[in-house]
Every structure is written in C-alpha cells, then in structure tokens.
Coordinates of C-alpha atoms in Angstrom, one line a residue:
X1 CA 0.0 0.0 0.0
X2 CA 2.8 2.4 0.9
X3 CA 4.6 1.6 -2.3
X4 CA 1.4 2.3 -4.3
X5 CA 1.0 5.7 -2.7
X6 CA 4.6 6.6 -3.4
X7 CA 4.3 5.6 -7.0
X8 CA 1.1 7.6 -7.3
X9 CA 2.7 10.7 -5.8
X10 CA 5.7 10.4 -8.2
X11 CA 3.3 10.0 -11.2
X12 CA 1.4 13.1 -10.2
X13 CA 4.6 15.1 -9.7
X14 CA 5.9 14.0 -13.1
X15 CA 2.5 14.7 -14.7
X16 CA 2.5 18.3 -13.4
X17 CA 6.0 18.9 -14.8
X18 CA 5.2 17.4 -18.1
X19 CA 1.8 19.2 -18.4
X20 CA 3.3 22.5 -19.7
X21 CA 4.0 21.8 -23.4
X22 CA 4.8 24.7 -25.7
X23 CA 1.8 25.4 -27.8
X24 CA 3.7 25.1 -31.1
X25 CA 2.8 21.4 -30.9
X26 CA -0.6 20.6 -32.2
X27 CA -2.9 18.2 -30.2
X28 CA -2.6 15.7 -33.1
X29 CA 1.1 15.5 -32.5
X30 CA 0.8 14.6 -28.8
X31 CA 1.4 10.9 -29.1
X32 CA -0.3 8.9 -26.4
X33 CA -2.1 11.9 -24.9
X34 CA -5.7 12.8 -24.8
X35 CA -6.6 15.5 -27.4
X36 CA -8.5 17.5 -24.9
X37 CA -6.4 20.5 -23.8
X38 CA -6.3 24.0 -22.5
X39 CA -4.1 26.7 -24.0
X40 CA -3.2 29.4 -21.5
X41 CA -2.2 32.9 -22.8
X42 CA -0.1 35.5 -21.0
X43 CA -2.2 38.4 -22.2
X44 CA -6.0 39.1 -22.6
X45 CA -7.6 38.3 -26.0
X46 CA -5.7 35.0 -26.5
X47 CA -2.4 36.8 -27.0
X48 CA 1.1 36.7 -25.6
X49 CA 3.0 33.7 -24.4
X50 CA 1.2 30.4 -24.8
X51 CA 1.3 27.2 -22.8
X52 CA -0.7 24.0 -23.7
X53 CA -1.9 21.9 -20.8
X54 CA -2.9 18.4 -21.8
X55 CA -3.3 16.6 -18.4
X56 CA -4.4 17.2 -14.8
X57 CA -2.2 19.9 -13.2
X58 CA -2.8 20.4 -9.5
X59 CA -0.2 23.1 -9.0
X60 CA 0.2 25.6 -11.8
X61 CA 3.3 27.7 -11.3
X62 CA 2.2 31.0 -9.8
X63 CA 5.0 32.8 -11.6
X64 CA 3.3 32.0 -14.9
X65 CA 1.0 34.8 -15.9
X66 CA -2.3 33.8 -17.3
X67 CA -4.8 36.4 -18.7
X68 CA -6.9 34.4 -21.1
X69 CA -7.5 30.8 -22.2
X70 CA -9.0 28.4 -24.8
X71 CA -10.4 25.0 -24.0
X72 CA -10.4 22.5 -26.9
X73 CA -11.9 19.0 -27.2
X74 CA -13.9 18.9 -24.0
X75 CA -14.6 20.6 -20.6
X76 CA -12.1 21.4 -17.9
X77 CA -12.5 22.2 -14.2
X78 CA -10.4 25.3 -13.5
X79 CA -9.7 26.5 -9.9
X80 CA -8.1 29.6 -8.5
X81 CA -6.0 27.7 -5.9
X82 CA -3.7 24.7 -6.0
X83 CA -5.1 21.2 -5.7
X84 CA -8.5 22.2 -6.9
X85 CA -9.4 24.3 -3.9
X86 CA -11.0 27.8 -3.8
X87 CA -13.3 29.0 -6.5
X88 CA -13.7 26.5 -9.4
X89 CA -15.5 26.8 -12.7
X90 CA -16.2 24.3 -15.5
X91 CA -14.8 25.8 -18.7
X92 CA -15.3 25.1 -22.4
X93 CA -14.6 27.3 -25.4
X94 CA -12.6 30.5 -25.2
X95 CA -12.3 33.2 -22.5
X96 CA -10.7 36.5 -23.6
X97 CA -10.1 37.4 -20.0
X98 CA -10.1 35.4 -16.8
X99 CA -12.9 37.5 -15.5
X100 CA -15.0 36.1 -18.4
X101 CA -14.6 32.8 -16.5
X102 CA -15.3 34.4 -13.2
X103 CA -11.8 33.9 -11.8
X104 CA -8.8 36.2 -11.1
X105 CA -6.1 33.6 -11.3
X106 CA -5.6 29.9 -12.1
X107 CA -4.0 27.6 -9.6
X108 CA -5.0 24.2 -10.9
X109 CA -6.9 22.6 -13.8
X110 CA -8.1 19.1 -14.9
X111 CA -10.2 17.6 -17.6
X112 CA -13.8 16.8 -16.8
X113 CA -14.8 13.2 -17.6

C-alpha cells in the first residue's frame, strides 16, 4: 500500500512537470495523450506567451502569468487555488479574460470526464 501511494505521488509530480507543453505542438502530435487540452495565454484576448496543458495539473506555477485561455476538445475544471481548492469553474470554449470565466487567477486545472 505504501509503495502504491509513493508511485502515485511520483506520477502526479511527473505529470504536473510534463503538463506544460509549448503550444507550437498541435494536439494531433501529442502521441499517447488525450486530445482535450487547454491553451493558456499571458495576455488578454488569447495573445502573448502560450502554454498548452494536456493533463491534470494540481499546482500551476504561480510565476506563470495567465490572462486568457482556450479549452479545446472537452470541458475542464479550473480552480483559482492549488489542488482544486477555492473558486472553481467548468470551462469550455474560449475566454478572452479570466474575469469572463469568473476567476482572477488559475492555480489548478483538470479535464472533466
């Protein structure tokens, strides 16, 4: 049981580190990954630096500025605190500002089954 919990914790840590993929890779090129993804933008209006998130991320780096986002291929639960705490919203489509989603920041996000 203890080994299983350790393996699960390591997998979550590795998944969070691997979740930030530069957006110049299309979802079709993500071998072995679900095509549902969120693209985060550093400026309002889907502009600026872009980061593609393809899997559950419980601790989005707070140093990464996010001002707008686009959800493709499904719905995602997006929360303003780490580990899916605080205010959470179900998102689909595009949001030109975070306030369009009803949030001021993003701390964690995961696909909705």
